[in-house]
CSV table of C-alpha atoms in Angstrom, one decimal:
chain,number,residue,atom,x,y,z
A,1,HIS,CA,-44.8,24.8,-4.6
A,2,PHE,CA,-42.7,25.3,-1.4
A,3,THR,CA,-40.7,22.5,-1.5
A,4,GLN,CA,-39.7,22.8,-5.3
A,5,SER,CA,-38.6,26.9,-4.6
A,6,VAL,CA,-36.5,25.9,-1.7
A,7,THR,CA,-35.1,23.3,-3.9
A,8,VAL,CA,-34.2,25.4,-6.6
A,9,THR,CA,-32.8,28.4,-4.3
A,10,VAL,CA,-30.5,25.6,-2.7
A,11,TRP,CA,-29.7,24.6,-6.5
A,12,THR,CA,-28.7,28.0,-7.6
A,13,PHE,CA,-26.2,28.7,-4.6
A,14,MET,CA,-24.6,24.9,-4.8
A,15,THR,CA,-24.2,26.0,-8.8
A,16,ASP,CA,-23.0,29.8,-8.1
A,17,PHE,CA,-20.5,27.9,-5.7
A,18,ARG,CA,-19.4,25.4,-8.4
A,19,CYS,CA,-18.1,28.6,-10.6
A,20,TRP,CA,-15.1,29.1,-7.9
A,21,LEU,CA,-14.5,25.6,-7.0
A,22,PRO,CA,-16.0,23.6,-10.0
A,23,TYR,CA,-16.9,19.9,-9.2
A,24,ILE,CA,-15.2,20.0,-6.0
A,25,VAL,CA,-18.6,19.6,-3.8
A,26,TRP,CA,-21.7,19.9,-5.7
A,27,LYS,CA,-20.8,17.0,-8.6
A,28,PRO,CA,-18.9,14.3,-6.1
A,29,LEU,CA,-22.2,15.0,-3.5
A,30,SER,CA,-24.5,14.3,-6.2
A,31,VAL,CA,-22.8,11.4,-7.1
A,32,VAL,CA,-22.5,9.8,-3.5
A,33,LEU,CA,-26.1,10.4,-3.1
A,34,THR,CA,-26.9,8.6,-6.1
A,35,VAL,CA,-24.9,5.6,-5.2
A,36,VAL,CA,-26.4,5.7,-1.5
A,37,LEU,CA,-29.6,5.8,-3.3
A,38,LEU,CA,-29.1,3.2,-6.0
A,39,PRO,CA,-29.9,0.0,-3.6
A,40,VAL,CA,-33.7,2.1,-3.6
A,41,LEU,CA,-33.5,2.9,-7.5
A,42,VAL,CA,-33.0,-1.0,-7.7
A,43,VAL,CA,-35.8,-1.9,-5.5
A,44,LEU,CA,-38.3,0.3,-7.1
A,45,ALA,CA,-37.3,-0.8,-10.5
A,46,PRO,CA,-39.4,-4.1,-10.7
A,47,VAL,CA,-42.5,-2.2,-9.5
A,48,LYS,CA,-42.3,0.6,-11.7
A,49,ALA,CA,-42.1,-1.7,-14.4
A,50,TRP,CA,-45.1,-3.8,-13.3
A,51,ARG,CA,-46.8,-0.6,-13.4
A,52,ASP,CA,-45.8,0.1,-16.7
A,53,GLY,CA,-46.9,-3.3,-18.2
A,54,GLY,CA,-43.5,-4.0,-18.8
A,55,TRP,CA,-39.8,-3.2,-18.7
A,56,ARG,CA,-39.8,-2.2,-22.4
A,57,LYS,CA,-43.2,-0.1,-22.3
A,58,LYS,CA,-41.3,3.2,-22.7
A,59,PRO,CA,-37.7,4.7,-23.6
A,60,PHE,CA,-35.2,4.0,-21.3
A,61,PHE,CA,-34.7,8.1,-20.3
A,62,VAL,CA,-38.1,8.7,-19.8
A,63,PHE,CA,-38.7,5.3,-17.3
A,64,ALA,CA,-35.5,6.6,-15.4
A,65,PHE,CA,-36.9,10.2,-15.3
A,66,GLU,CA,-40.0,8.5,-13.8
A,67,LEU,CA,-38.3,6.1,-11.5
A,68,CYS,CA,-36.1,8.9,-10.0
A,69,ALA,CA,-39.4,10.5,-9.6
A,70,MET,CA,-40.6,8.1,-7.3
A,71,LEU,CA,-37.7,9.2,-4.4
A,72,GLY,CA,-39.4,12.9,-4.5
A,73,TYR,CA,-38.8,16.2,-6.5
A,74,THR,CA,-35.6,17.4,-5.0
A,75,LEU,CA,-33.7,13.7,-4.7
A,76,GLY,CA,-35.6,12.4,-8.1
A,77,CYS,CA,-34.2,15.4,-9.9
A,78,THR,CA,-30.8,15.1,-8.1
A,79,CYS,CA,-29.8,11.6,-9.0
A,80,PHE,CA,-31.6,12.0,-12.8
A,81,SER,CA,-29.1,15.2,-12.9
A,82,THR,CA,-26.6,12.8,-12.1
A,83,ILE,CA,-27.6,9.9,-14.6
A,84,LEU,CA,-27.8,12.9,-17.2
A,85,TYR,CA,-24.3,14.3,-16.5
A,86,CYS,CA,-22.6,10.7,-16.8
A,87,VAL,CA,-24.4,10.4,-20.6
A,88,SER,CA,-24.3,14.2,-21.4
A,89,PRO,CA,-21.8,15.9,-19.5
A,90,TYR,CA,-22.1,19.2,-21.8
A,91,THR,CA,-25.7,19.8,-21.1
A,92,THR,CA,-25.1,19.7,-17.5
A,93,SER,CA,-22.8,22.8,-17.8
A,94,ILE,CA,-25.7,24.8,-17.7
A,95,ASP,CA,-27.1,22.8,-14.5
A,96,VAL,CA,-30.3,21.6,-16.3
A,97,TRP,CA,-33.0,20.7,-13.7
A,98,LEU,CA,-35.4,18.3,-16.0
A,99,GLU,CA,-39.2,18.9,-14.5
A,100,ARG,CA,-41.4,16.9,-16.7
A,101,ALA,CA,-40.5,14.2,-19.0
A,102,ASP,CA,-42.8,11.9,-21.2
A,103,VAL,CA,-42.6,9.9,-24.7
A,104,GLY,CA,-42.7,13.6,-27.0
A,105,GLU,CA,-42.5,15.8,-24.5
A,106,ALA,CA,-40.0,17.3,-22.2
A,107,GLN,CA,-39.4,20.4,-19.9
A,108,ALA,CA,-36.5,21.5,-18.0
A,109,THR,CA,-35.2,24.3,-16.1
A,110,ILE,CA,-32.1,26.6,-15.5
A,111,VAL,CA,-31.7,29.3,-13.1
A,112,GLN,CA,-29.5,32.6,-13.6
A,113,ARG,CA,-26.3,32.3,-12.1
A,114,TYR,CA,-22.8,33.7,-12.6
A,115,GLY,CA,-21.6,31.0,-14.6
A,116,ILE,CA,-23.9,31.3,-17.4
A,117,GLN,CA,-24.6,35.2,-17.6
A,118,ASN,CA,-23.4,37.7,-20.4
A,119,PRO,CA,-22.1,40.7,-19.7
A,120,PHE,CA,-25.6,42.7,-19.6
A,121,SER,CA,-26.6,40.1,-16.3
A,122,SER,CA,-29.0,38.1,-18.0
A,123,ILE,CA,-28.2,34.7,-19.4
A,124,HIS,CA,-26.1,33.8,-22.3
A,125,ALA,CA,-27.5,32.7,-25.6
A,126,ALA,CA,-25.3,30.0,-25.8
A,127,ALA,CA,-26.9,28.7,-22.4
A,128,LEU,CA,-30.5,29.2,-23.9
A,129,ILE,CA,-29.7,27.3,-27.4
A,130,ASN,CA,-28.5,24.7,-25.3
A,131,LEU,CA,-31.6,24.3,-23.0
A,132,GLY,CA,-33.9,24.3,-26.1
A,133,GLU,CA,-32.1,22.1,-27.8
A,134,PHE,CA,-31.8,19.7,-25.0
A,135,VAL,CA,-35.8,20.0,-24.6
A,136,CYS,CA,-36.2,19.5,-27.7
A,137,ALA,CA,-33.7,16.5,-28.6
A,138,PHE,CA,-35.4,14.6,-25.5
A,139,ALA,CA,-38.7,14.9,-26.7
A,140,CYS,CA,-37.7,14.1,-30.3
A,141,ILE,CA,-35.6,11.1,-29.3
A,142,THR,CA,-37.8,9.6,-27.1
A,143,SER,CA,-40.8,9.9,-29.3
A,144,VAL,CA,-38.6,7.8,-32.1
A,145,LEU,CA,-37.4,5.4,-29.7
A,146,ALA,CA,-40.7,4.7,-28.2
A,147,ARG,CA,-41.5,2.9,-31.8
A,148,LYS,CA,-39.1,0.4,-30.9
A,149,ASP,CA,-39.1,-0.3,-34.7
A,150,GLY,CA,-35.3,0.4,-35.7
A,151,SER,CA,-36.5,4.2,-36.4
A,152,ARG,CA,-33.4,7.3,-36.0
A,153,ALA,CA,-33.2,10.6,-35.4
A,154,ILE,CA,-30.4,13.1,-35.4
A,155,PRO,CA,-30.1,16.6,-35.4
A,156,THR,CA,-29.0,18.5,-38.4
A,157,GLY,CA,-29.8,22.5,-37.6
A,158,ILE,CA,-31.0,24.6,-35.1
A,159,ARG,CA,-32.4,28.0,-34.9
A,160,ALA,CA,-32.9,30.8,-32.2
A,161,ASP,CA,-35.1,33.4,-31.8
A,162,PHE,CA,-34.2,35.9,-28.7
A,163,LEU,CA,-37.4,37.7,-27.8
A,164,ALA,CA,-36.7,39.5,-24.4
A,165,LYS,CA,-33.8,39.4,-22.0
A,166,ALA,CA,-33.5,36.1,-20.1
A,167,ARG,CA,-33.1,36.5,-16.1
A,168,GLY,CA,-33.9,34.5,-12.9
A,169,HIS,CA,-35.9,31.1,-13.9
A,170,ILE,CA,-35.7,30.2,-17.4
A,171,THR,CA,-38.0,27.1,-18.8
A,172,ALA,CA,-38.3,25.2,-21.7
A,173,GLN,CA,-41.0,23.0,-23.2
A,174,SER,CA,-41.3,21.2,-26.1
A,175,ASN,CA,-43.7,18.7,-27.6
A,176,VAL,CA,-43.0,16.5,-30.4
A,177,ALA,CA,-45.8,14.4,-32.6
A,178,LEU,CA,-43.6,12.5,-35.5
A,179,PRO,CA,-45.4,12.1,-38.7
A,180,ASP,CA,-47.8,9.1,-38.7
A,181,LYS,CA,-46.4,7.7,-42.4
A,182,PRO,CA,-43.1,5.7,-42.7
A,183,GLY,CA,-40.4,7.5,-44.5
A,184,VAL,CA,-37.5,10.0,-44.4
A,185,TYR,CA,-37.7,13.6,-43.0
A,186,ASP,CA,-34.8,15.4,-43.7
A,187,ASP,CA,-36.3,18.9,-42.5
A,188,PHE,CA,-38.5,17.6,-39.5
A,189,GLU,CA,-38.5,20.4,-36.8
A,190,ALA,CA,-39.0,20.3,-33.3
A,191,VAL,CA,-39.8,23.6,-31.3
A,192,ALA,CA,-38.6,25.0,-27.5
A,193,ASN,CA,-40.5,27.7,-26.1
A,194,LEU,CA,-38.5,29.4,-23.6
A,195,VAL,CA,-40.5,31.5,-20.9
A,196,ASP,CA,-39.5,33.5,-17.2
A,197,ALA,CA,-40.7,33.0,-14.0
A,198,THR,CA,-43.5,35.5,-15.1
A,199,GLY,CA,-44.4,33.5,-18.0
A,200,ARG,CA,-42.9,36.0,-20.8
A,201,ASP,CA,-41.3,34.7,-23.6
A,202,VAL,CA,-37.9,35.0,-23.9
A,203,ALA,CA,-36.6,32.9,-26.6
A,204,ARG,CA,-37.4,30.6,-29.0
A,205,VAL,CA,-35.2,27.2,-30.2
A,206,THR,CA,-36.0,25.3,-33.4
A,207,VAL,CA,-34.2,22.0,-34.0
A,208,ALA,CA,-34.1,20.5,-37.6
A,209,PHE,CA,-33.7,16.7,-37.3
A,210,ARG,CA,-33.4,14.0,-40.0
A,211,VAL,CA,-36.2,11.2,-38.9
A,212,ASP,CA,-36.2,7.7,-40.8
A,213,LEU,CA,-39.3,6.6,-39.5
A,214,LYS,CA,-39.3,2.5,-40.3
A,215,ALA,CA,-42.2,0.8,-41.9
A,216,ALA,CA,-44.3,-1.4,-39.3
A,217,GLU,CA,-43.2,-4.4,-41.1
A,218,ALA,CA,-39.6,-3.6,-40.9
A,219,LYS,CA,-39.3,-4.5,-37.3
A,220,LYS,CA,-40.4,-8.2,-38.0
A,221,THR,CA,-37.8,-8.6,-40.7
A,222,GLN,CA,-35.0,-7.4,-38.5
């Protein structure tokens, strides 16, 4: 996709530029752009809610991502990245580019740059873990929030398997299906597969969650 390739190329240049002048150019520019587009998002929000059949049909972050996506790939991802920065500043330290999001599903990409490299000219292991944890948490937590019954999920552990050197564009994807029966699951796992631009597996990140699924009647008694 030509637009996506150009966008990611520009994104790569800007994030590399931030290595020497952190947050002086790119982050304020993103914030200004988001503020300028905020009235447009406010206008589009009721339209999006009407299409979904209600304001609370989807978790906030899924709704926000789909709302920003109505602006187009580049503007939408930029606006959502700014929202993500406000909510989870550490995650954006690797400049996550969320490409697809839905309840129980997330796909995000990072691009190799100087700021996240190791001494071997590949992406640092910690950055890969960060990316994998992000998509796993997004998929799991949106699944829990979509139940709207007070269910909760909290990460309790993480494991990473590094299969090959990670270079260039790295995409992580995670899909989560919660258990059907209510109860407390201390070792529920979400898995993120990380691949490079050629489709080669470079890493696998597994995040363990403590998931507390409420019974359907619990919502009525709260």
